[in-house]
Structure formats: structure tokens, C-alpha cells
C-alpha positions in Angstrom: -13.0 31.9 49.0 -14.9 32.8 45.9 -12.5 30.8 43.8 -13.0 27.7 46.1 -16.8 28.0 45.9 -16.5 28.4 42.2 -14.4 25.2 41.8 -17.0 23.4 44.1 -19.9 24.5 41.9 -18.0 23.2 38.7 -17.3 19.9 40.3 -21.0 19.3 41.2 -21.9 20.4 37.7 -19.5 18.1 36.2 -21.2 15.1 38.1 -24.3 16.0 36.5 -22.9 15.5 33.2 -21.1 12.2 31.7 -19.2 12.1 28.5 -18.7 8.9 26.5 -16.8 8.2 23.3 -16.9 5.1 20.9 -16.1 4.1 17.6 -18.6 2.0 15.3 -15.9 -0.5 14.5 -13.8 -0.7 17.6 -10.4 -1.3 16.2 -9.3 0.3 13.0 -8.4 -1.8 9.9 -6.6 0.5 7.4 -7.4 -0.2 3.9 -4.8 -0.4 1.1 -3.5 2.9 -0.2 -3.9 3.7 -3.9 -3.2 6.5 -6.5 -7.1 7.4 -6.3 -7.7 6.9 -2.6 -5.2 8.3 -0.1 -7.5 8.7 2.8 -10.3 6.7 4.6 -12.8 7.5 7.3 -13.7 6.1 10.8 -17.2 6.8 12.2 -18.0 7.2 16.0 -20.3 8.7 18.5 -20.0 11.2 21.2 -22.6 10.6 23.9 -23.7 13.1 26.7 -25.7 11.9 29.7 -26.9 15.0 31.4 -29.2 15.5 34.4 -30.1 19.0 33.6 -30.5 21.4 30.4 -27.2 22.6 29.3 -25.8 24.9 26.5 -22.8 23.7 24.7 -20.5 26.1 23.1 -18.0 23.5 21.2 -17.3 20.0 20.4 -14.1 18.9 18.9 -12.7 15.3 18.1 -8.9 14.8 18.1 -6.9 11.9 16.6 -3.4 11.4 17.5 -0.8 8.8 16.7 2.1 9.0 19.3 5.5 7.4 19.1 7.5 6.9 22.4 11.1 6.0 21.5 13.0 4.4 24.4 16.5 5.7 24.6 18.5 2.8 26.3 21.5 4.9 27.0 19.7 7.2 29.5 16.3 5.3 29.7 14.6 8.5 28.7 11.5 8.4 26.4 11.5 10.4 23.4 7.8 11.3 22.2 6.9 12.3 18.7 3.5 13.2 17.4 3.3 11.7 13.9 -0.3 12.0 12.9 -3.0 14.4 14.2 -6.4 15.0 12.7 -9.1 17.1 14.2 -12.8 17.8 13.8 -15.3 20.4 15.0 -18.7 19.1 15.5 -20.6 22.3 16.1 -20.7 25.6 14.1 -22.7 27.4 16.7 -23.9 26.9 20.4 -26.7 24.4 20.9 -28.8 23.4 23.9 -29.3 19.8 25.0 -32.2 18.6 27.2 -31.8 16.4 30.2 -31.1 12.9 29.2 -29.0 11.3 26.7 -27.6 13.2 23.7 -25.7 11.6 20.8 -23.5 13.2 18.2 -22.3 11.2 15.3 -19.0 12.0 13.7 -16.9 11.0 10.6 -13.1 11.6 10.6 -10.6 11.2 7.6 -7.5 9.6 8.2 -4.4 8.9 6.0 -4.1 5.2 4.7 -0.5 5.3 5.5 -1.2 4.9 9.2 1.1 2.2 10.7 0.0 -0.7 13.1 0.0 -0.1 16.8 3.1 -1.3 18.3 3.9 -2.2 22.1 7.5 -3.4 22.4 10.7 -2.7 24.4 12.1 -0.8 21.6 9.3 1.8 21.0 5.5 2.2 21.4 3.2 3.5 18.9 -0.2 4.3 20.1 -3.4 5.9 18.9 -5.7 8.2 21.2 -9.0 9.6 20.1 -9.8 12.7 22.4 -13.2 14.4 22.7 -13.4 18.0 24.0 -16.8 19.5 25.2 -17.0 23.2 26.3 -20.2 24.6 27.8 -21.4 28.0 28.1 -20.9 28.0 31.9 -17.2 27.3 31.3 -17.5 23.7 32.2 -15.1 21.6 30.1 -15.3 17.9 29.7 -12.5 15.6 28.2 -12.7 11.9 27.1 -9.7 9.7 25.9 -10.3 6.4 24.0 -7.2 4.2 23.2 -7.5 2.5 19.8 -5.6 -0.2 18.2 -4.8 0.2 14.5 -3.7 -2.6 11.9 -2.4 -1.8 8.5 -1.2 -5.0 6.6 0.0 -2.9 3.5 3.1 -1.4 4.7 5.6 -4.1 3.8 7.8 -2.8 0.9 8.1 -4.9 -2.2 5.8 -7.6 -0.9 5.6 -9.5 -4.3 9.4 -9.9 -4.1 9.3 -11.7 -0.8 6.7 -14.3 -1.9 8.9 -15.6 -4.6 11.3 -18.6 -4.3 14.6 -17.5 -3.2 18.3 -19.1 -3.4 21.7 -17.7 -2.6 25.1 -19.5 -2.3 28.7 -18.5 -1.7 32.1 -19.4 0.0 33.5 -19.3 3.4 37.1 -18.4 3.3 37.3 -20.5 0.1 37.2 -23.6 2.4 33.3 -24.1 2.5 30.7 -23.8 -0.2 27.1 -22.9 1.1 23.7 -22.8 -0.6 20.5 -21.7 1.0 17.0 -22.1 -0.4 13.6 -20.4 0.7 10.2 -21.5 -0.9 9.3 -18.0 0.2 11.0 -15.4 2.4 7.7 -13.9 3.8 6.3 -15.4 7.0 3.4 -15.0 9.4 3.7 -14.2 13.1 3.5 -17.5 15.2 4.8 -19.7 12.2 8.2 -21.3 11.8 10.7 -19.9 9.3 11.6 -23.0 7.1 14.5 -23.3 4.7 17.4 -25.5 3.6 20.9 -25.0 4.1 23.9 -26.8 2.6 27.3 -26.9 3.8 30.1 -28.5 1.8 33.7 -28.4 3.3 36.8 -28.8 1.3 39.0 -31.7 2.2 40.7 -31.1 5.6 38.1 -28.5 6.8 35.8 -29.1 9.7 32.5 -27.5 10.7 31.5 -27.8 14.3 28.5 -25.7 14.9 25.8 -23.9 12.8 23.6 -21.1 14.5 20.6 -19.6 12.8 19.1 -16.6 14.7 16.1 -14.4 13.9 17.2 -10.7 14.2 14.6 -7.8 14.3 16.0 -4.3 13.7 14.4 -1.0 14.3 15.4 2.3 12.7 13.5 5.6 13.6 14.3 8.5 11.2 15.2 11.9 12.5 13.0 14.9 11.7 15.8 16.4 9.6 16.0 15.2 6.0 19.7 15.3 5.9 19.7 12.9 8.7 17.4 10.5 7.2 19.8 10.3 4.1 22.8 9.7 6.6 24.0 6.1 6.0 25.8 6.2 9.5 22.2 5.8 11.3 22.4 2.6 13.2 19.5 0.4 13.9 18.4 -1.0 17.2 18.8 -4.7 17.1 17.1 -7.6 19.1 17.6 -11.3 18.8 14.2 -13.0 18.6 14.7 -16.6 18.5 17.5 -19.1 17.7 18.4 -22.5 16.3 21.6 -24.3 17.0 23.0 -27.5 15.5 26.1 -29.4 16.6 27.5 -31.0 13.6 28.5 -34.6 14.3 30.1 -35.3 10.8 32.3 -32.2 10.8 34.2 -33.2 7.5 31.2 -34.1 5.4 28.6 -32.5 3.3 25.6 -31.5 5.4 22.0 -30.7 4.0 20.2 -29.3 6.9 16.5 -28.3 7.1 16.0 -25.5 9.5 12.8 -24.7 11.4 13.3 -21.6 13.2 10.2 -20.4 15.4 8.6 -17.1 15.3 6.7 -16.1 18.5 4.7 -13.0 19.1 3.8 -13.8 22.5 7.3 -14.1 24.0 8.1 -14.2 27.8 9.3 -11.0 29.4 12.7 -12.0 28.9 12.6 -12.1 25.0 11.6 -9.3 22.6 8.0 -9.2 21.0 8.1 -9.9 17.2 6.8 -7.0 15.1 5.7 -7.0 11.5 8.1 -5.8 8.9 7.1 -2.4 7.9 8.4 0.8 6.3 7.0 4.3 7.1 8.2 7.8 6.7 8.9 8.0 10.5 10.5 4.4 11.3 11.4 1.1 9.6 11.1 -2.4 11.2 13.3 -5.0 9.4 14.1 -8.8 9.9 16.8 -11.0 8.9 18.3 -14.6 9.4 21.6 -14.5 10.7 23.5 -17.8 10.2 26.8 -18.3 11.9 29.2 -21.1 10.9 31.9 -22.2 13.2 34.8 -24.0 11.5 38.5 -24.7 11.4 39.9 -24.2 7.9 42.2 -26.7 6.4 46.0 -26.1 7.6 44.7 -24.0 10.4 44.4 -24.8 14.0 42.1 -21.8 15.3 38.4 -21.8 15.3 36.8 -19.2 12.8 33.3 -17.9 12.5 31.6 -16.6 9.5 28.2 -14.9 9.6 25.7 -14.9 6.6 22.7 -12.4 6.7 19.5 -13.2 4.7 16.7 -10.5 4.7 13.1 -11.9 5.3 9.6 -10.3 6.0 7.4 -10.9 9.0 3.8 -10.1 8.6 0.5 -10.4 10.7 -3.1 -10.5 9.9 -6.1 -8.6 11.1 -7.2 -11.8 13.0 -4.7 -10.8 15.6 -7.2 -8.0 16.5 -10.0 -10.4 16.9 -13.1 -10.5 15.1 -14.2 -7.3 13.8 -17.7 -7.1 12.7 -19.4 -4.3 10.3 -22.0 -2.0 11.8 -25.6 -3.0 11.3 -27.2 -0.6 9.0 -30.5 -2.0 9.2 -33.4 0.4 9.7 -36.9 -0.3 10.8 -39.7 0.1 8.3 -41.4 2.5 10.8 -38.6 4.4 11.7 -38.2 8.1 10.7 -34.6 8.4 11.5 -31.2 6.6 11.5 -30.2 5.4 14.9 -26.9 7.0 15.9 -25.0 3.8 16.2 -26.0 2.6 12.7 -24.7 5.6 10.7 -24.3 4.6 7.1 -20.9 5.1 5.5 -19.9 8.2 3.4 -17.7 7.1 0.3 -16.7 10.4 -0.7 -13.1 11.5 -0.5 
């Protein structure tokens, strides 16, 4: 009976207190990492609306990055916490009066944070959590889901921007050559390149298929396994371009325009940016399949050429993100809690 009464009292008390949590910037845009700056900071506010005078023992802010890896073999979800930061706002108990009380905070985070991901292969999400504990043992918790964008995780970004060409021979019966002005493409663009096929006399080419392939590799926690070359990535076919060659015995110079789509129907995978982190890697490649019948043979053969490319996204995909208003009225004696100036120390 006493426990039920205590639970009812706590429930009524919690209804007299409301907890809010917000960031000044909304979504998080991660700045470029450098030798000098490894960290950056986010600012926000914790807001308490109380109907009565209350005494607070502690307030803490937790920032978590959670990776959910979907195992297609048994449909289980493997969860991994890859980033955790924590901040204590109080060093001693304080009293708050009835009304609204706001607590500003600043949390330091690594500049290696990967972008948020929501796909059929895995999810990468960020949650900001506030914990408030009162003297009368009442505890409040508030979760805030956050989107993070980091455009600086593409390895060797300068290399992808250069002109690229490659060439080779298929079974020594077909010569091929491929040309890219650049191998880095933005989401929702087309992958444009030239492909030349030159069959030797008597060799016929029937079909050419170009496919955009997306691969994901999640690294195990064990260092020995990370270096294991036997690790197999998960692959998805994102889009495809198929061409039936009419003049099968002649030289063909093809201009290929392979679409990239980030907002695909449910039947197709969602395209993700190319990135490499210490926990996972997302790569992309163009897979070209040539179907041909070599000279003096009667059976159709297929040959596959893989060309690595890079896919990027811009912060515009997260909408317009405005800087906070740091203006202060001339007659104001304090800084409003929603207009905290940045702290540039590290």
C-alpha cells in the first residue's frame, strides 16, 4: 500500500515538472578535422517548467552515437555504441523557483563523427539525453534525436576529382577504354562517362550493362579481424543502365549516363555517401558487364570491369541551417539562454 501511494505521489509530482531539451543549431554540421583541432562543440539548452519550488541534485547531458547492424542471415539487429560523451551541469544541489528555468550547456565532440545513416544495411543515429534528479528522488529523462552531417570523411578526395582513364582487353578479343572527367559525384546527379568497345574481327558484342554498386563493410571490434582480408562487404545494386548493341561487330563509342537516386522507392536501396571511419566503410563502384561471343567460339561469355567511384552529399540535404542570433539588447544585463556566444577554446 505504501509503495503504491509513493508511486502515485511521484507521478503527480512529475506532472508538475516538464523537461525540455534543444540544440541551438538543430542539426549538427561537423567541421573539418585538422592536426590542430580534433574537437568541436555544440551548444544547447535544458529547460525546466515547474509549478512548485524544487531542489535539484544533479543534471547530466549524454551524447550517444548508435550503430544498428542488420544481420540478413537471422534478421537480428547488432547494436554498437561508437561514441559517448557526457557532461555534468551541476557541482552542487540548487533550488529552482516555480516557473521556467533554463540551463545552457556546451558539449565537446570529436570531428570524426560520421553522418547519420538510415538504410536497409544499417542505421547510424545520434541521441542527446538529459537526466535530471531531484532531492525528493524524482527523476526525469528527455531524449532528442539529432541528425549529423560530416562531408569530410571521403578518403583521398583530391584523387577522385581528377580526370581518370583506364583500358584493357577482354579475352584478347575485345579492347576497351573508359574515360571519366571526374569520379566524384553528388547524390541525385548522373554518373557520366565514356566507354569504348573495339572487337577484333569475328567477335560479336550483344549487351553492355553498367551498374552502380554500393558496398558496406562493418569492422569488428577485434584488431586482428579488422586486418583480415577475408572480411566480406554487403553489396547493393543501386541503379542500372542497359544497352543492346545493334552493330555487334563494329567499334562502339558509348556515352553512359547512370542515374544516382537518394530517394528511391522501397524496392530499391537508399544511396549513401562514400565514407571511411574506424568502425565502418561505405564504398561505391561502377560494374560494367560485357556480353560477347569471341571469335571461333559459339557460346556467350560475360566479362566484368569494376571502376571505383565516390558519392558525396552536401549539407543542403539537411535543409537551411542558420547560425544562432548572438545579438544583445543595449539595455540587457544578461545574455538570453537561447543566444549563448560560442566558446572557441579546445
